[in-house]
Amino acid sequence: MEALGALGAVGAGAALLLGLYALLHYYLGVATRCRNAVSLRGKTVLITGGNSGIGKATAVDLARRGARVVLACRDKARGESAVYDIRRESGNSEVILMILDLGSLNSVRAFAQSFLESEPRLDILINNAGVFMTGQTADGFDQAFQVNHLAHFLLTHLLLDRLKRSAPSRVVTVVSSMHVFGKIDFQTIHKPVEGIWKAPLSYGNSKLANILHVRELANQLEGTNVTCYAAHPGAVRTEIGRSIPWWLHWSFSFMQLFSRDCDAAAQTSIYCATEEGIERLSGRYFVDCQAKVPSPQARDDQLAKKLWEFSERLVGLTT
Ligand SMILES: NC(=O)c1ccc[n+]([C@@H]2O[C@H](COP(=O)([O-])OP(=O)(O)OC[C@H]3O[C@@H](n4cnc5c(N)ncnc54)[C@H](OP(=O)(O)O)[C@@H]3O)[C@@H](O)[C@H]2O)c1
Ligand SMILES: *[C@@H]1O[C@H](CO)[C@@H](O)[C@H](O)[C@H]1NC(C)=O
């Protein structure tokens, strides 16, 4: 009798846990889908880090809409294998690879030059590549700061005339809700830090910088028909945690219990890239295909302008 009671209690407990998991999974895992059927025939899309995760899922969708898709990736073999997959999944053969390593500003300049020489249009730029790690780049900056923010800042600048000439055109930058943990300290934000435990801070800072970049860019682009958006994908099962040590993997695995897949996570990027009529929301932060309010620092126009000028100096556009 007692054994049966215990069994019942265990059963009820298990059912409760399962229900709780289903509920959490529903709220965190089920993304709002981008429902428009906008065609991108005749348009050119450039996606950084399009060989994996959210970028790859975004590339498949935009290729299905008929766009010419350029993947900007650092690794030739991984890039080529993604091009193969994306062509097969989308049925669009106009998917090509160009090499870009955001960890090197010279690579960004060389990439922009060859892109401008070979591609007459740029309708949609998706600043998607990102790292969650610490350490130093070839240029001596913090990895997350440079790869996530500074290199995309320079890339966007170098491609801006082509975007203007192709207007109406768009820039979508993939950001994160983790920007709320970030802060912009001009004494330290660009300086490399060591130790993986500092990665969440570095990452948060870089994602805050991304949102501020989008904000100031929108101000500067007013009246040009080039608009820009910051898109948060939600928590996603991707390879972004690859550089965290094995003994910390459990924390990522635990979070991944509640995360969505890449196709679901790509929806907000796709929405910002294609949805008609959102131009008046240029410069805003989007979650689940809706404009949302980011942290107070991410809405600070003065800070956005200061970060812009700081970034210009770091990449050598001004002295
Ligand atoms: N996963 C999440 O839960 C989550 C949440 C919020 C925001 N995000 C954001 O989503 C974006 C995409 O990340 P993901 O989750 O899809 O991760 P992912 O699967 O690791 O993809 C990141 C992409 O960035 C590329 N990349 C990294 N460093 C690069 C460099 N130096 N030069 C050129 N490309 C580089 C990677 O190329 P390789 O394959 O060569 O490394 C890869 O293609 C990032 O901006 C990330 O911050 C992710
Ligand atoms: C922006 O688009 C509108 C509507 O198509 C057009 O009338 C206007 O001339 C465009 N402006 C620029 C600067 O291209």
Coordinates of C-alpha atoms and ligand atoms in Angstrom, one line a residue:
M1 CA 0.0 0.0 0.0
E2 CA 2.7 2.4 1.1
A3 CA 4.8 1.5 -1.9
L4 CA 1.9 2.3 -4.2
G5 CA 1.5 5.7 -2.6
A6 CA 5.1 6.5 -3.1
L7 CA 4.9 5.4 -6.7
G8 CA 1.9 7.7 -7.1
A9 CA 3.8 10.6 -5.6
V10 CA 6.7 10.0 -7.9
G11 CA 4.4 9.8 -10.9
A12 CA 2.6 13.0 -9.9
G13 CA 6.0 14.7 -9.5
A14 CA 7.2 13.5 -12.8
A15 CA 4.0 14.7 -14.5
L16 CA 4.3 18.1 -12.9
L17 CA 8.0 18.4 -14.0
L18 CA 7.0 17.3 -17.5
G19 CA 4.2 19.9 -17.6
L20 CA 6.5 22.6 -16.4
Y21 CA 9.1 21.7 -19.0
A22 CA 6.4 21.7 -21.7
L23 CA 5.2 25.2 -20.6
L24 CA 8.8 26.6 -20.5
H25 CA 9.6 25.0 -23.8
Y26 CA 6.5 26.6 -25.3
Y27 CA 7.2 30.1 -24.0
L28 CA 10.9 30.1 -24.8
G29 CA 11.1 27.7 -27.6
V30 CA 8.2 28.5 -29.9
A31 CA 9.1 31.5 -32.0
T32 CA 6.8 33.8 -33.8
R33 CA 7.2 33.0 -37.5
C34 CA 7.8 35.5 -40.2
R35 CA 4.7 34.9 -42.4
N36 CA 5.2 37.2 -45.4
A37 CA 5.8 35.7 -48.8
V38 CA 7.9 38.6 -50.1
S39 CA 10.0 37.6 -53.1
L40 CA 13.7 38.6 -53.3
R41 CA 14.1 37.8 -57.0
G42 CA 16.7 40.1 -58.5
K43 CA 18.1 41.1 -55.0
T44 CA 21.4 40.4 -53.5
V45 CA 21.8 39.4 -49.8
L46 CA 25.1 39.3 -47.9
I47 CA 25.3 37.2 -44.7
T48 CA 28.3 37.1 -42.4
G49 CA 28.8 33.8 -40.7
G50 CA 26.3 32.1 -43.0
N51 CA 27.9 28.7 -42.7
S52 CA 26.4 27.7 -39.4
G53 CA 23.6 28.2 -36.9
I54 CA 21.2 31.1 -37.3
G55 CA 23.0 32.6 -40.3
K56 CA 22.7 29.3 -42.3
A57 CA 19.0 29.0 -41.6
T58 CA 18.5 32.7 -42.6
A59 CA 20.4 32.0 -45.8
V60 CA 18.2 29.1 -46.7
D61 CA 15.0 31.1 -46.3
L62 CA 16.3 34.1 -48.3
A63 CA 17.6 31.9 -51.0
R64 CA 14.1 30.2 -51.2
R65 CA 12.7 33.7 -51.9
G66 CA 14.9 33.9 -54.9
A67 CA 17.7 36.1 -53.7
R68 CA 21.3 35.9 -54.8
V69 CA 23.0 35.0 -51.5
V70 CA 26.6 35.7 -50.7
L71 CA 28.0 33.9 -47.6
A72 CA 30.9 35.7 -46.0
C73 CA 32.8 33.1 -44.0
R74 CA 36.3 32.7 -42.6
D75 CA 36.7 29.0 -43.4
K76 CA 36.7 27.9 -47.0
A77 CA 35.9 24.2 -46.3
R78 CA 33.0 25.0 -43.9
G79 CA 31.8 27.7 -46.2
E80 CA 31.7 25.5 -49.3
S81 CA 29.9 22.7 -47.5
A82 CA 27.3 25.3 -46.4
V83 CA 26.9 26.6 -49.9
Y84 CA 26.2 23.0 -51.0
D85 CA 23.6 22.5 -48.3
I86 CA 21.9 25.9 -48.9
R87 CA 21.7 25.3 -52.7
R88 CA 20.2 21.9 -52.2
E89 CA 17.7 23.0 -49.5
S90 CA 16.5 26.1 -51.2
G91 CA 16.7 24.9 -54.8
N92 CA 18.5 28.1 -55.7
S93 CA 21.9 27.8 -57.3
E94 CA 22.8 31.5 -56.8
V95 CA 24.5 31.0 -53.5
I96 CA 28.1 31.8 -53.4
L97 CA 31.0 32.0 -50.9
M98 CA 33.4 34.8 -50.3
I99 CA 36.1 34.7 -47.6
L100 CA 35.9 37.1 -44.7
D101 CA 37.6 36.9 -41.3
L102 CA 36.1 39.5 -39.0
G103 CA 39.1 38.9 -36.6
S104 CA 41.2 40.9 -39.0
L105 CA 40.3 44.4 -40.2
N106 CA 42.6 43.9 -43.2
S107 CA 40.4 41.0 -44.2
V108 CA 37.3 43.2 -43.8
R109 CA 38.8 45.8 -46.2
A110 CA 40.0 43.1 -48.7
F111 CA 36.6 41.5 -48.6
A112 CA 34.7 44.7 -49.1
Q113 CA 36.9 45.6 -52.1
S114 CA 36.4 42.3 -53.8
F115 CA 32.6 42.3 -53.0
L116 CA 32.3 45.8 -54.5
E117 CA 34.2 44.7 -57.6
S118 CA 32.2 41.6 -58.2
E119 CA 28.7 42.4 -57.0
P120 CA 26.8 45.3 -58.6
R121 CA 24.0 45.3 -55.9
L122 CA 23.6 45.0 -52.2
D123 CA 19.9 44.9 -51.1
I124 CA 20.2 43.2 -47.7
L125 CA 23.3 43.1 -45.4
I126 CA 22.9 40.7 -42.5
N127 CA 25.6 41.2 -39.8
N128 CA 25.1 37.8 -38.2
A129 CA 28.5 36.3 -37.4
G130 CA 29.4 36.3 -33.7
V131 CA 31.6 34.7 -31.1
F132 CA 31.1 34.0 -27.4
M133 CA 34.7 33.9 -26.3
T134 CA 37.6 36.0 -24.8
G135 CA 41.1 36.6 -26.1
Q136 CA 42.8 38.9 -28.6
T137 CA 42.3 39.4 -32.4
A138 CA 45.1 40.0 -35.0
D139 CA 44.4 43.7 -34.5
G140 CA 44.9 43.5 -30.8
F141 CA 41.3 44.0 -29.8
D142 CA 39.0 41.9 -27.6
Q143 CA 37.6 39.0 -29.8
A144 CA 33.9 39.6 -29.0
F145 CA 34.3 43.4 -29.4
Q146 CA 36.0 43.1 -32.7
V147 CA 34.2 40.1 -34.3
N148 CA 30.7 41.1 -33.1
H149 CA 30.9 44.9 -33.3
L150 CA 34.0 46.6 -34.7
A151 CA 34.5 44.5 -37.8
H152 CA 30.7 44.8 -38.7
F153 CA 30.9 48.5 -38.1
L154 CA 33.7 48.8 -40.7
L155 CA 32.1 46.4 -43.1
T156 CA 28.8 48.3 -43.0
H157 CA 30.6 51.6 -43.5
L158 CA 32.5 50.2 -46.5
L159 CA 29.4 48.8 -48.2
L160 CA 27.1 51.7 -47.4
D161 CA 27.3 53.4 -50.8
R162 CA 26.4 50.2 -52.5
L163 CA 23.4 49.8 -50.2
K164 CA 22.3 53.4 -50.9
R165 CA 22.6 52.8 -54.6
S166 CA 20.4 49.7 -54.3
A167 CA 17.8 51.4 -52.1
P168 CA 15.3 50.6 -50.7
S169 CA 17.8 48.4 -48.9
R170 CA 18.3 47.1 -45.3
V171 CA 20.9 46.2 -42.7
V172 CA 20.0 43.6 -40.1
T173 CA 22.3 43.1 -37.2
V174 CA 21.9 40.0 -35.0
V175 CA 22.1 41.0 -31.4
S176 CA 21.1 39.4 -28.1
S177 CA 19.0 39.9 -25.0
M178 CA 22.3 39.5 -23.2
H179 CA 23.0 43.2 -24.1
V180 CA 21.3 44.0 -20.7
F181 CA 24.5 42.8 -18.9
G182 CA 26.7 45.0 -21.1
K183 CA 28.1 48.4 -20.5
I184 CA 30.2 50.7 -22.7
D185 CA 33.4 51.8 -20.9
F186 CA 35.6 53.5 -23.4
Q187 CA 38.7 52.8 -21.3
T188 CA 38.3 49.1 -21.5
I189 CA 35.7 47.8 -24.0
H190 CA 38.1 47.3 -26.8
K191 CA 40.9 45.7 -24.7
P192 CA 41.3 42.0 -24.8
V193 CA 40.4 40.0 -21.6
E194 CA 41.6 36.5 -20.8
G195 CA 39.6 33.8 -19.1
I196 CA 36.4 32.2 -20.4
W197 CA 34.5 33.3 -17.3
K198 CA 34.7 36.9 -18.6
A199 CA 33.1 35.8 -21.9
P200 CA 29.5 36.7 -20.8
L201 CA 30.6 40.3 -19.9
S202 CA 32.6 40.7 -23.1
Y203 CA 29.7 39.3 -25.1
G204 CA 27.1 41.5 -23.4
N205 CA 29.2 44.6 -24.1
S206 CA 29.6 43.7 -27.7
K207 CA 25.9 43.1 -28.2
L208 CA 25.1 46.4 -26.5
A209 CA 27.5 48.0 -29.0
N210 CA 25.7 46.3 -31.8
I211 CA 22.3 47.8 -30.8
L212 CA 23.9 51.3 -30.3
H213 CA 25.5 51.0 -33.8
V214 CA 22.1 50.2 -35.3
R215 CA 20.6 53.1 -33.5
E216 CA 23.1 55.7 -34.7
L217 CA 23.1 54.2 -38.2
A218 CA 19.4 54.7 -38.4
N219 CA 19.8 58.4 -37.4
Q220 CA 22.4 58.9 -40.1
L221 CA 20.5 57.1 -42.8
E222 CA 17.3 59.1 -42.4
G223 CA 16.0 60.1 -45.8
T224 CA 18.1 57.6 -47.8
N225 CA 15.7 54.6 -48.0
V226 CA 18.3 52.5 -46.3
T227 CA 16.9 51.2 -43.0
C228 CA 18.4 49.1 -40.3
Y229 CA 17.3 46.8 -37.5
A230 CA 18.7 44.9 -34.5
A231 CA 17.3 41.3 -34.3
H232 CA 17.4 39.1 -31.2
P233 CA 17.0 35.4 -32.2
G234 CA 16.1 34.0 -28.7
A235 CA 18.1 31.2 -27.1
V236 CA 19.2 28.8 -29.8
R237 CA 20.9 25.5 -30.2
T238 CA 24.0 26.5 -32.3
E239 CA 27.7 26.1 -32.2
I240 CA 28.2 29.5 -30.4
G241 CA 29.3 27.7 -27.2
R242 CA 32.1 25.8 -28.9
S243 CA 34.9 27.7 -27.2
I244 CA 33.7 27.3 -23.7
P245 CA 35.6 24.5 -21.8
W246 CA 34.1 21.0 -21.6
W247 CA 33.5 21.3 -17.9
L248 CA 31.1 24.2 -18.5
H249 CA 29.2 22.5 -21.3
W250 CA 26.6 21.3 -18.9
S251 CA 25.4 24.8 -18.4
F252 CA 24.9 25.3 -22.1
S253 CA 23.3 21.9 -22.5
F254 CA 20.9 22.8 -19.7
M255 CA 19.9 26.1 -21.3
Q256 CA 19.5 24.3 -24.6
L257 CA 16.8 22.2 -23.1
F258 CA 14.7 25.3 -23.3
S259 CA 16.0 26.7 -26.6
R260 CA 14.6 26.8 -30.1
D261 CA 16.1 25.4 -33.3
C262 CA 17.9 27.5 -35.8
D263 CA 15.0 27.7 -38.2
A264 CA 12.8 29.2 -35.5
A265 CA 15.6 31.5 -34.3
A266 CA 16.2 32.9 -37.8
Q267 CA 12.6 34.2 -38.1
T268 CA 13.3 37.7 -36.6
S269 CA 16.3 38.2 -38.9
I270 CA 14.1 37.1 -41.9
Y271 CA 11.3 39.4 -40.8
C272 CA 13.6 42.4 -40.4
A273 CA 15.1 41.7 -43.8
T274 CA 11.8 41.3 -45.7
E275 CA 8.7 42.6 -44.0
E276 CA 7.1 45.4 -45.9
G277 CA 6.1 48.6 -44.0
I278 CA 8.5 48.4 -41.0
E279 CA 10.7 51.1 -42.4
R280 CA 9.4 53.6 -39.9
L281 CA 10.9 51.3 -37.2
S282 CA 14.4 51.7 -38.5
G283 CA 17.0 51.6 -35.7
R284 CA 14.8 49.6 -33.3
Y285 CA 15.3 46.3 -31.5
F286 CA 13.2 43.3 -32.5
V287 CA 12.3 40.1 -30.7
D288 CA 9.9 37.5 -32.0
C289 CA 9.2 39.6 -35.1
Q290 CA 8.1 42.7 -33.0
A291 CA 9.8 45.9 -32.0
K292 CA 10.7 45.7 -28.3
V293 CA 12.3 48.1 -25.8
P294 CA 15.9 47.2 -25.1
S295 CA 17.8 48.2 -21.9
P296 CA 18.0 52.0 -21.1
Q297 CA 21.7 52.1 -22.1
A298 CA 20.8 50.7 -25.5
R299 CA 18.4 53.6 -26.0
D300 CA 21.0 56.3 -25.2
D301 CA 21.5 58.4 -28.4
Q302 CA 24.4 60.3 -26.9
L303 CA 26.2 57.1 -26.1
A304 CA 25.4 55.7 -29.5
K305 CA 27.0 58.7 -31.1
K306 CA 30.1 58.5 -28.9
L307 CA 30.5 54.8 -29.6
W308 CA 30.3 55.6 -33.3
E309 CA 33.1 58.1 -33.1
F310 CA 35.2 55.8 -30.9
S311 CA 34.7 53.0 -33.4
E312 CA 35.6 55.3 -36.3
R313 CA 38.9 56.1 -34.6
L314 CA 39.7 52.4 -33.8
V315 CA 39.2 51.3 -37.5
G316 CA 41.2 54.3 -38.7
L317 CA 38.4 56.2 -40.5
T318 CA 39.2 59.3 -38.4
T319 CA 42.2 60.2 -36.2
Ligands
LIG1 N1 22.9 30.9 -30.0 C1 22.2 31.8 -29.2 O1 21.5 31.4 -28.3 C2 22.2 33.2 -29.6 C3 21.4 34.1 -28.8 C4 21.4 35.4 -29.1 C5 22.1 35.9 -30.2 N2 22.9 35.1 -30.9 C6 23.7 35.6 -32.0 O2 23.4 35.0 -33.2 C7 24.5 35.2 -34.2 C8 24.8 33.8 -34.8 O3 25.3 32.9 -33.9 P1 24.9 31.4 -33.8 O4 24.3 31.2 -32.5 O5 24.3 31.0 -35.1 O6 26.4 30.7 -33.6 P2 27.3 29.8 -34.6 O7 26.6 28.6 -35.0 O8 28.6 29.7 -33.8 O9 27.5 30.8 -35.8 C9 28.4 31.9 -35.8 C10 28.9 32.2 -37.1 O10 29.9 33.3 -37.0 C11 31.0 32.9 -37.7 N3 32.2 33.6 -37.2 C12 32.8 33.5 -36.0 N4 33.9 34.2 -35.9 C13 34.1 34.7 -37.2 C14 35.1 35.5 -37.8 N5 36.2 35.9 -37.1 N6 35.0 35.8 -39.1 C15 34.0 35.4 -39.8 N7 33.0 34.7 -39.3 C16 33.1 34.3 -38.0 C17 31.1 31.4 -37.5 O11 32.0 30.9 -38.5 P3 32.9 29.5 -38.1 O12 31.9 28.4 -38.4 O13 34.0 29.6 -39.1 O14 33.3 29.6 -36.7 C18 29.7 31.0 -37.7 O15 29.4 30.9 -39.1 C19 25.6 35.7 -33.4 O16 25.7 37.1 -33.6 C20 25.2 35.5 -31.9 O17 25.7 36.5 -31.1 C21 22.9 33.7 -30.7
LIG2 C1 12.9 57.0 -51.2 O1 11.8 56.3 -51.7 C2 10.7 57.1 -52.0 C3 9.5 56.2 -52.4 O2 9.9 55.2 -53.3 C4 11.1 58.0 -53.2 O3 10.0 58.9 -53.6 C5 12.3 58.9 -52.8 O4 12.7 59.6 -53.9 C6 13.4 58.0 -52.3 N1 14.5 58.8 -51.7 C7 15.8 58.6 -52.0 C8 16.7 59.5 -51.4 O5 16.2 57.8 -52.8

